[in-house]
mmCIF file of C-alpha atoms in Angstrom:
data_model
loop_
_atom_site.group_PDB
_atom_site.id
_atom_site.type_symbol
_atom_site.label_atom_id
_atom_site.label_comp_id
_atom_site.label_asym_id
_atom_site.label_seq_id
_atom_site.Cartn_x
_atom_site.Cartn_y
_atom_site.Cartn_z
ATOM 1 C CA MET X 1 -0.503 67.634 55.103
ATOM 2 C CA LEU X 2 1.187 71.145 54.714
ATOM 3 C CA GLN X 3 1.938 73.596 57.474
ATOM 4 C CA PHE X 4 3.117 77.185 56.999
ATOM 5 C CA SER X 5 3.460 80.107 59.434
ATOM 6 C CA GLU X 6 2.983 83.792 58.779
ATOM 7 C CA THR X 7 3.019 87.186 60.302
ATOM 8 C CA LYS X 8 -0.191 89.041 61.160
ATOM 9 C CA ASN X 9 0.542 91.004 57.939
ATOM 10 C CA GLY X 10 0.330 87.721 55.918
ATOM 11 C CA GLU X 11 4.051 87.341 55.233
ATOM 12 C CA VAL X 12 5.076 83.703 54.976
ATOM 13 C CA ILE X 13 8.015 83.009 57.342
ATOM 14 C CA ALA X 14 7.976 79.110 57.318
ATOM 15 C CA THR X 15 6.481 76.135 55.516
ATOM 16 C CA SER X 16 6.867 72.404 55.960
ATOM 17 C CA LEU X 17 7.018 71.901 52.146
ATOM 18 C CA SER X 18 9.929 73.427 50.163
ATOM 19 C CA VAL X 19 7.876 73.801 47.067
ATOM 20 C CA LYS X 20 8.752 76.998 45.227
ATOM 21 C CA TYR X 21 5.411 77.382 43.381
ATOM 22 C CA PHE X 22 3.422 76.867 46.442
ATOM 23 C CA ALA X 23 5.522 79.436 48.453
ATOM 24 C CA GLU X 24 5.145 81.970 45.598
ATOM 25 C CA TYR X 25 1.451 81.281 45.584
ATOM 26 C CA ILE X 26 1.270 81.974 49.272
ATOM 27 C CA ASP X 27 3.195 85.039 48.832
ATOM 28 C CA GLN X 28 0.775 86.340 46.222
ATOM 29 C CA THR X 29 -2.318 85.418 48.426
ATOM 30 C CA ASN X 30 -3.866 87.995 50.781
ATOM 31 C CA LEU X 31 -4.037 85.626 53.616
ATOM 32 C CA PRO X 32 -5.379 88.192 56.088
ATOM 33 C CA SER X 33 -8.351 88.550 53.879
ATOM 34 C CA ILE X 34 -9.142 84.875 54.635
ATOM 35 C CA ASP X 35 -11.525 84.287 57.380
ATOM 36 C CA LYS X 36 -9.296 82.812 60.078
ATOM 37 C CA LYS X 37 -12.117 81.440 62.097
ATOM 38 C CA GLN X 38 -13.399 79.011 59.366
ATOM 39 C CA ILE X 39 -12.003 76.113 57.076
ATOM 40 C CA TYR X 40 -11.102 77.639 53.724
ATOM 41 C CA GLU X 41 -10.236 76.227 50.259
ATOM 42 C CA LEU X 42 -7.078 76.910 48.269
ATOM 43 C CA LYS X 43 -6.397 76.142 44.604
ATOM 44 C CA VAL X 44 -2.788 75.972 43.279
ATOM 45 C CA THR X 45 -2.149 75.665 39.527
ATOM 46 C CA ALA X 46 1.268 74.561 38.436
ATOM 47 C CA GLU X 47 2.611 72.753 35.368
ATOM 48 C CA ASN X 48 -0.944 72.523 33.884
ATOM 49 C CA SER X 49 -2.188 70.722 36.944
ATOM 50 C CA ASN X 50 -4.522 71.954 39.724
ATOM 51 C CA TYR X 51 -3.971 71.221 43.347
ATOM 52 C CA TYR X 52 -6.731 71.668 45.915
ATOM 53 C CA TYR X 53 -6.247 72.259 49.579
ATOM 54 C CA ARG X 54 -8.394 72.615 52.633
ATOM 55 C CA GLY X 55 -6.891 74.743 55.355
ATOM 56 C CA ILE X 56 -7.480 76.342 58.738
ATOM 57 C CA THR X 57 -5.609 78.906 60.677
ATOM 58 C CA THR X 58 -4.659 78.984 64.360
ATOM 59 C CA LYS X 59 -2.723 81.467 66.457
ATOM 60 C CA ILE X 60 0.378 80.639 68.561
ATOM 61 C CA LEU X 61 2.477 82.790 70.989
ATOM 62 C CA ALA X 62 6.310 82.427 70.533
ATOM 63 C CA SER X 63 8.722 82.299 73.506
ATOM 64 C CA ASP X 64 9.874 85.825 72.562
ATOM 65 C CA GLY X 65 6.365 87.094 72.930
ATOM 66 C CA GLU X 66 5.691 87.352 69.187
ATOM 67 C CA LYS X 67 2.258 86.169 67.907
ATOM 68 C CA TYR X 68 2.184 84.009 64.771
ATOM 69 C CA LEU X 69 -0.469 82.479 62.725
ATOM 70 C CA ILE X 70 -0.044 78.877 61.603
ATOM 71 C CA ASP X 71 -2.096 77.569 58.567
ATOM 72 C CA ILE X 72 -2.553 73.824 58.203
ATOM 73 C CA LEU X 73 -3.586 72.604 54.800
ATOM 74 C CA ILE X 74 -4.604 69.125 53.605
ATOM 75 C CA ASN X 75 -4.475 68.146 49.930
ATOM 76 C CA THR X 76 -8.059 67.229 48.685
ATOM 77 C CA ASN X 77 -7.214 66.165 45.204
ATOM 78 C CA SER X 78 -8.099 62.546 45.813
ATOM 79 C CA GLU X 79 -11.447 63.531 47.454
ATOM 80 C CA LYS X 80 -12.343 65.851 44.514
ATOM 81 C CA GLN X 81 -11.339 63.031 42.088
ATOM 82 C CA MET X 82 -13.422 60.531 44.026
ATOM 83 C CA LEU X 83 -16.330 62.986 43.983
ATOM 84 C CA GLU X 84 -15.938 63.513 40.243
ATOM 85 C CA ASN X 85 -15.735 59.693 39.669
ATOM 86 C CA PHE X 86 -18.849 59.188 41.911
ATOM 87 C CA THR X 87 -20.737 61.978 40.072
ATOM 88 C CA ARG X 88 -19.730 60.593 36.703
ATOM 89 C CA THR X 89 -20.719 56.954 37.686
ATOM 90 C CA LEU X 90 -23.973 58.267 39.084
ATOM 91 C CA SER X 91 -24.683 60.143 35.923
ATOM 92 C CA VAL X 92 -23.891 57.185 33.665
ATOM 93 C CA GLY X 93 -25.709 54.815 36.092
ATOM 94 C CA THR X 94 -28.733 57.081 35.946
ATOM 95 C CA ILE X 95 -28.699 57.148 32.157
ATOM 96 C CA ILE X 96 -28.422 53.351 32.029
ATOM 97 C CA VAL X 97 -31.354 52.872 34.570
ATOM 98 C CA ILE X 98 -33.478 55.177 32.539
ATOM 99 C CA VAL X 99 -32.631 53.422 29.267
ATOM 100 C CA LEU X 100 -33.109 49.977 30.899
ATOM 101 C CA SER X 101 -36.467 51.156 32.472
ATOM 102 C CA ILE X 102 -37.730 52.361 29.108
ATOM 103 C CA PHE X 103 -36.664 49.133 27.492
ATOM 104 C CA ILE X 104 -38.233 46.928 30.248
ATOM 105 C CA SER X 105 -41.369 49.041 30.137
ATOM 106 C CA TRP X 106 -41.647 48.622 26.445
ATOM 107 C CA THR X 107 -41.001 44.904 26.617
ATOM 108 C CA ILE X 108 -43.528 44.519 29.391
ATOM 109 C CA ALA X 109 -46.075 46.603 27.626
ATOM 110 C CA LYS X 110 -45.436 44.542 24.293
ATOM 111 C CA LYS X 111 -45.817 41.295 26.113
ATOM 112 C CA ALA X 112 -48.923 42.388 27.756
ATOM 113 C CA VAL X 113 -50.523 43.635 24.421
ATOM 114 C CA THR X 114 -49.288 40.580 22.397
ATOM 115 C CA PRO X 115 -52.054 38.213 23.797
ATOM 116 C CA VAL X 116 -54.650 40.940 22.988
ATOM 117 C CA VAL X 117 -53.284 41.528 19.489
ATOM 118 C CA LYS X 118 -53.192 37.663 18.918
ATOM 119 C CA ALA X 119 -56.628 37.170 20.269
ATOM 120 C CA TYR X 120 -57.963 39.961 18.070
ATOM 121 C CA LYS X 121 -56.266 38.508 15.005
ATOM 122 C CA LYS X 122 -57.467 35.076 15.843
ATOM 123 C CA GLN X 123 -61.051 36.342 16.325
ATOM 124 C CA THR X 124 -60.903 38.342 13.015
ATOM 125 C CA GLU X 125 -59.540 35.267 11.167
ATOM 126 C CA PHE X 126 -62.233 33.012 12.722
ATOM 127 C CA VAL X 127 -65.008 35.339 11.795
ATOM 128 C CA GLN X 128 -63.624 35.580 8.155
ATOM 129 C CA ASN X 129 -63.157 31.865 7.768
ATOM 130 C CA ALA X 130 -66.540 31.100 9.340
ATOM 131 C CA SER X 131 -68.214 33.652 6.920
ATOM 132 C CA HIS X 132 -66.505 31.952 3.970
ATOM 133 C CA GLU X 133 -67.305 28.518 5.065
ATOM 134 C CA LEU X 134 -71.009 29.266 5.739
ATOM 135 C CA ARG X 135 -71.460 31.188 2.468
ATOM 136 C CA THR X 136 -70.501 28.115 0.378
ATOM 137 C CA PRO X 137 -73.273 25.731 1.552
ATOM 138 C CA LEU X 138 -75.785 28.629 1.528
ATOM 139 C CA THR X 139 -74.878 29.533 -2.010
ATOM 140 C CA ILE X 140 -75.397 25.940 -3.041
ATOM 141 C CA ILE X 141 -78.679 25.570 -1.193
ATOM 142 C CA GLN X 142 -79.982 28.836 -2.762
ATOM 143 C CA ALA X 143 -78.885 27.875 -6.340
ATOM 144 C CA LYS X 144 -80.612 24.537 -6.009
ATOM 145 C CA GLN X 145 -83.845 25.927 -4.575
ATOM 146 C CA GLU X 146 -83.877 28.566 -7.428
ATOM 147 C CA LEU X 147 -83.503 25.810 -9.927
ATOM 148 C CA LEU X 148 -86.481 23.948 -8.381
ATOM 149 C CA LEU X 149 -88.608 27.071 -8.606
ATOM 150 C CA GLN X 150 -87.987 27.217 -12.283
ATOM 151 C CA SER X 151 -89.592 23.845 -12.642
ATOM 152 C CA PRO X 152 -92.608 23.982 -10.479
ATOM 153 C CA GLY X 153 -94.309 21.117 -12.422
ATOM 154 C CA SER X 154 -91.438 18.694 -12.041
ATOM 155 C CA LYS X 155 -91.618 15.561 -9.953
ATOM 156 C CA ILE X 156 -89.659 14.901 -7.006
ATOM 157 C CA ILE X 157 -87.935 12.030 -8.668
ATOM 158 C CA ASP X 158 -86.808 14.225 -11.576
ATOM 159 C CA LYS X 159 -85.101 16.605 -9.157
ATOM 160 C CA SER X 160 -83.965 14.064 -6.592
ATOM 161 C CA GLU X 161 -80.238 14.839 -7.087
ATOM 162 C CA ASP X 162 -80.744 18.491 -6.509
ATOM 163 C CA ILE X 163 -82.747 17.808 -3.458
ATOM 164 C CA ALA X 164 -80.155 15.258 -2.164
ATOM 165 C CA LEU X 165 -77.467 17.866 -2.656
ATOM 166 C CA THR X 166 -79.499 20.411 -0.846
ATOM 167 C CA LEU X 167 -80.071 18.117 2.132
ATOM 168 C CA ASN X 168 -76.402 17.203 2.217
ATOM 169 C CA GLU X 169 -75.274 20.864 2.371
ATOM 170 C CA THR X 170 -78.052 21.591 4.992
ATOM 171 C CA ARG X 171 -76.654 18.778 7.152
ATOM 172 C CA ARG X 172 -73.076 20.100 6.675
ATOM 173 C CA LEU X 173 -74.286 23.605 7.566
ATOM 174 C CA LYS X 174 -75.927 22.295 10.681
ATOM 175 C CA LYS X 175 -72.725 20.391 11.650
ATOM 176 C CA MET X 176 -70.631 23.401 11.080
ATOM 177 C CA ILE X 177 -72.772 25.655 13.163
ATOM 178 C CA THR X 178 -72.753 23.162 15.942
ATOM 179 C CA GLU X 179 -69.011 22.969 15.852
ATOM 180 C CA LEU X 180 -68.630 26.803 15.693
ATOM 181 C CA MET X 181 -70.780 27.175 18.760
ATOM 182 C CA GLU X 182 -68.666 24.592 20.504
ATOM 183 C CA LEU X 183 -65.538 26.501 19.648
ATOM 184 C CA ALA X 184 -67.215 29.765 20.574
ATOM 185 C CA ARG X 185 -68.093 28.333 24.093
ATOM 186 C CA THR X 186 -64.464 27.246 24.500
ATOM 187 C CA ASP X 187 -63.121 30.707 23.503
ATOM 188 C CA ASN X 188 -65.421 32.307 26.125
ATOM 189 C CA ASN X 189 -64.354 29.643 28.801
ATOM 190 C CA LYS X 190 -68.015 28.445 28.984
ATOM 191 C CA SER X 191 -67.023 24.936 27.836
ATOM 192 C CA THR X 192 -66.446 23.038 31.125
ATOM 193 C CA ILE X 193 -65.199 19.555 31.752
ATOM 194 C CA HIS X 194 -67.244 17.422 34.167
ATOM 195 C CA LYS X 195 -65.051 14.304 35.115
ATOM 196 C CA ASP X 196 -66.548 11.143 36.376
ATOM 197 C CA LYS X 197 -65.258 7.519 36.816
ATOM 198 C CA THR X 198 -65.886 6.101 33.268
ATOM 199 C CA ASP X 199 -65.752 2.518 31.905
ATOM 200 C CA ILE X 200 -63.720 3.306 28.744
ATOM 201 C CA ASN X 201 -64.174 -0.331 27.397
ATOM 202 C CA LYS X 202 -67.969 0.132 27.398
ATOM 203 C CA LEU X 203 -67.736 3.640 25.988
ATOM 204 C CA ALA X 204 -65.364 2.530 23.124
ATOM 205 C CA GLN X 205 -67.736 -0.428 22.170
ATOM 206 C CA GLU X 206 -70.800 1.949 21.973
ATOM 207 C CA VAL X 207 -68.846 4.461 19.796
ATOM 208 C CA ILE X 208 -67.255 2.033 17.334
ATOM 209 C CA ILE X 209 -70.247 -0.145 16.476
ATOM 210 C CA PRO X 210 -71.949 2.236 13.952
ATOM 211 C CA TYR X 211 -68.588 3.121 12.460
ATOM 212 C CA GLN X 212 -67.695 -0.598 12.018
ATOM 213 C CA GLU X 213 -70.969 -0.974 10.044
ATOM 214 C CA MET X 214 -70.130 2.088 7.867
ATOM 215 C CA ALA X 215 -66.618 0.734 7.288
ATOM 216 C CA LYS X 216 -68.025 -2.635 6.230
ATOM 217 C CA MET X 217 -70.363 -0.874 3.709
ATOM 218 C CA GLN X 218 -67.424 0.991 2.222
ATOM 219 C CA ASN X 219 -65.459 -2.057 2.039
ATOM 220 C CA LYS X 220 -62.974 -1.015 4.797
ATOM 221 C CA GLN X 221 -61.750 -2.809 7.896
ATOM 222 C CA MET X 222 -62.124 -1.332 11.382
ATOM 223 C CA HIS X 223 -60.655 -3.010 14.416
ATOM 224 C CA LEU X 224 -61.009 -2.106 18.137
ATOM 225 C CA ASN X 225 -58.354 -2.979 20.764
ATOM 226 C CA VAL X 226 -59.379 -1.724 24.237
ATOM 227 C CA GLN X 227 -57.355 -2.786 27.274
ATOM 228 C CA CYS X 228 -58.407 -0.588 30.192
ATOM 229 C CA ASP X 229 -58.277 -2.478 33.413
ATOM 230 C CA LYS X 230 -60.015 0.233 35.469
ATOM 231 C CA GLU X 231 -62.396 3.123 35.253
ATOM 232 C CA ILE X 232 -60.730 6.421 34.142
ATOM 233 C CA ASN X 233 -61.739 9.897 35.588
ATOM 234 C CA VAL X 234 -62.758 11.820 32.401
ATOM 235 C CA ASP X 235 -65.650 13.737 30.881
ATOM 236 C CA LYS X 236 -67.503 10.857 29.276
ATOM 237 C CA ASN X 237 -69.347 12.904 26.736
ATOM 238 C CA LYS X 238 -66.235 14.906 25.691
ATOM 239 C CA ILE X 239 -64.203 11.684 25.321
ATOM 240 C CA LYS X 240 -67.024 10.196 23.259
ATOM 241 C CA GLN X 241 -66.930 13.144 21.091
ATOM 242 C CA LEU X 242 -63.138 12.911 20.713
ATOM 243 C CA ILE X 243 -63.250 9.275 19.580
ATOM 244 C CA ILE X 244 -66.056 10.091 17.179
ATOM 245 C CA ILE X 245 -64.043 12.946 15.582
ATOM 246 C CA LEU X 246 -60.924 10.758 15.222
ATOM 247 C CA LEU X 247 -62.914 7.844 13.784
ATOM 248 C CA ASP X 248 -64.820 10.150 11.432
ATOM 249 C CA ASN X 249 -61.662 11.601 9.976
ATOM 250 C CA ALA X 250 -60.113 8.167 9.652
ATOM 251 C CA LEU X 251 -63.165 6.906 7.848
ATOM 252 C CA LYS X 252 -63.397 9.968 5.668
ATOM 253 C CA TYR X 253 -59.803 9.851 4.355
ATOM 254 C CA THR X 254 -59.433 6.128 3.754
ATOM 255 C CA GLU X 255 -60.232 4.235 0.439
ATOM 256 C CA GLU X 256 -61.640 0.745 -0.132
ATOM 257 C CA ASN X 257 -59.566 -2.069 1.356
ATOM 258 C CA ASP X 258 -57.938 0.405 3.730
ATOM 259 C CA SER X 259 -57.810 -0.428 7.525
ATOM 260 C CA ILE X 260 -58.616 1.668 10.571
ATOM 261 C CA GLU X 261 -57.604 0.609 14.130
ATOM 262 C CA LEU X 262 -58.719 2.155 17.368
ATOM 263 C CA ASP X 263 -56.392 1.229 20.319
ATOM 264 C CA ILE X 264 -57.381 2.377 23.800
ATOM 265 C CA HIS X 265 -55.396 1.407 26.950
ATOM 266 C CA ASN X 266 -54.380 2.972 30.229
ATOM 267 C CA ARG X 267 -50.962 3.138 32.130
ATOM 268 C CA ASP X 268 -49.989 4.971 35.286
ATOM 269 C CA GLU X 269 -53.364 6.784 35.704
ATOM 270 C CA ARG X 270 -53.221 7.964 32.077
ATOM 271 C CA LEU X 271 -55.477 7.165 29.154
ATOM 272 C CA PHE X 272 -53.993 6.478 25.765
ATOM 273 C CA ILE X 273 -56.134 6.606 22.513
ATOM 274 C CA ASN X 274 -54.547 5.860 19.179
ATOM 275 C CA VAL X 275 -56.325 5.807 15.864
ATOM 276 C CA LYS X 276 -54.329 4.376 13.110
ATOM 277 C CA ASP X 277 -55.329 4.221 9.382
ATOM 278 C CA THR X 278 -53.806 3.263 6.163
ATOM 279 C CA GLY X 279 -55.512 6.108 4.175
ATOM 280 C CA ILE X 280 -54.383 8.966 2.075
ATOM 281 C CA GLY X 281 -52.229 10.501 4.837
ATOM 282 C CA ILE X 282 -51.268 14.113 5.139
ATOM 283 C CA SER X 283 -48.099 16.085 4.197
ATOM 284 C CA ASP X 284 -45.470 17.335 6.492
ATOM 285 C CA GLU X 285 -46.675 20.962 6.076
ATOM 286 C CA GLY X 286 -50.193 19.741 6.783
ATOM 287 C CA LEU X 287 -49.041 18.209 10.160
ATOM 288 C CA LYS X 288 -47.988 21.788 11.222
ATOM 289 C CA HIS X 289 -51.443 23.219 10.735
ATOM 290 C CA ILE X 290 -53.682 20.239 11.213
ATOM 291 C CA PHE X 291 -55.246 21.652 14.420
ATOM 292 C CA GLU X 292 -55.877 25.115 13.196
ATOM 293 C CA ARG X 293 -59.437 26.049 12.567
ATOM 294 C CA PHE X 294 -60.812 25.493 9.019
ATOM 295 C CA TYR X 295 -57.545 24.110 7.956
ATOM 296 C CA ARG X 296 -58.035 21.460 5.224
ATOM 297 C CA GLU X 297 -55.104 20.270 3.067
ATOM 298 C CA ASP X 298 -57.492 19.500 0.099
ATOM 299 C CA LYS X 299 -60.407 21.788 0.574
ATOM 300 C CA ALA X 300 -62.359 20.503 -2.469
ATOM 301 C CA ARG X 301 -61.911 16.846 -1.363
ATOM 302 C CA SER X 302 -62.847 17.708 2.126
ATOM 303 C CA ARG X 303 -65.984 19.559 1.047
ATOM 304 C CA GLU X 304 -67.031 16.599 -1.035
ATOM 305 C CA LYS X 305 -66.741 14.358 2.067
ATOM 306 C CA GLY X 306 -68.626 16.796 4.284
ATOM 307 C CA GLY X 307 -65.587 18.146 6.170
ATOM 308 C CA THR X 308 -65.550 21.524 7.860
ATOM 309 C CA GLY X 309 -62.114 21.743 9.037
ATOM 310 C CA LEU X 310 -63.172 22.175 12.594
ATOM 311 C CA GLY X 311 -63.179 18.666 13.984
ATOM 312 C CA LEU X 312 -59.586 18.340 14.850
ATOM 313 C CA SER X 313 -59.679 21.839 16.482
ATOM 314 C CA ILE X 314 -62.423 20.706 18.651
ATOM 315 C CA ALA X 315 -60.502 17.392 19.407
ATOM 316 C CA HIS X 316 -57.478 19.410 20.444
ATOM 317 C CA THR X 317 -59.610 21.639 22.743
ATOM 318 C CA ILE X 318 -61.065 18.544 24.462
ATOM 319 C CA VAL X 319 -57.709 16.990 25.063
ATOM 320 C CA LYS X 320 -56.282 20.300 26.311
ATOM 321 C CA LYS X 321 -59.218 20.714 28.711
ATOM 322 C CA HIS X 322 -58.326 17.253 30.123
ATOM 323 C CA GLY X 323 -54.666 18.390 30.593
ATOM 324 C CA GLY X 324 -53.385 15.998 27.861
ATOM 325 C CA SER X 325 -51.780 16.152 24.448
ATOM 326 C CA ILE X 326 -52.641 15.126 20.968
ATOM 327 C CA LYS X 327 -50.530 14.812 17.837
ATOM 328 C CA LEU X 328 -50.707 13.386 14.333
ATOM 329 C CA ILE X 329 -47.787 11.472 12.671
ATOM 330 C CA HIS X 330 -47.310 9.581 9.502
ATOM 331 C CA ASN X 331 -48.230 5.836 9.415
ATOM 332 C CA LYS X 332 -45.728 3.811 7.485
ATOM 333 C CA PRO X 333 -45.936 2.941 4.565
ATOM 334 C CA LYS X 334 -49.152 5.145 4.293
ATOM 335 C CA GLY X 335 -51.858 6.720 6.340
ATOM 336 C CA THR X 336 -51.914 8.665 9.590
ATOM 337 C CA ILE X 337 -51.735 7.832 13.262
ATOM 338 C CA ALA X 338 -53.546 10.168 15.752
ATOM 339 C CA ILE X 339 -51.997 9.772 19.265
ATOM 340 C CA VAL X 340 -53.780 11.131 22.297
ATOM 341 C CA LYS X 341 -52.467 11.143 25.942
ATOM 342 C CA ILE X 342 -54.824 12.103 28.732
#
């Protein structure tokens, strides 16, 4: 804190700081022009530095009867520096907040739009794949029917192969449409699960009997191992559909003398369904895409066997609706194992 006294004419007669440049500055300042009733500001420049002071003037009466003015000044450099630092920090902070706000807004917007874009792409891909898959059997049916029209006098026995092929494609087309409707209901959340206490042992026996007969006709072995000691709370029809899809795939992609095993058991309130075969198997790349709609590793082979590439997608949906998991792994030395946990 600085103190200096002056005469009424502004002449400095004393100062508490013996600093030459400050005294010279005061000498050059017209102090009487400063409002003595209010706090005032002073700026002193010396040696390329600025010094700021805040001052106030008061009157005193000396013992000799002379009146003097005393000015008390406080250095405010630290306050100004603090204010500058605060302003700078506030400006930088504001810029950072604005940048972060823009980035966060962009991230949130992108995250919000991503499911919409993904759903749109998925829907577009679904329509394209469905159109392609539906066009193939329709083309075959149309071609065979046109050939039949070219020979109106022919007997049925002469065109039995063409008729049989047309019927096969019709059945495949019907199956595909049914599966597409199932997936469409799932996409629209119209496919619901109705859980009830179900005797899995009895259900598995009912499902596997016709497949065991088909396996025997194709010179394949099919075994059932069911060990459920209590009823399980599941959607009976959906689980039946799931087992049929897995058995159908296993039967479809096995050769003569291959074996298929359906193993079902329960543990800790969970249902485990395993379908193991010694068939042609699937590649590592195929395992990554096996649950995608219309995915078939060998499309020509799948089409010959009546495959649509939708079965495992439906199986995946059924398992997810039950809150479970499904995966396919390699069976050693050959074949595939489907593992379901519900």
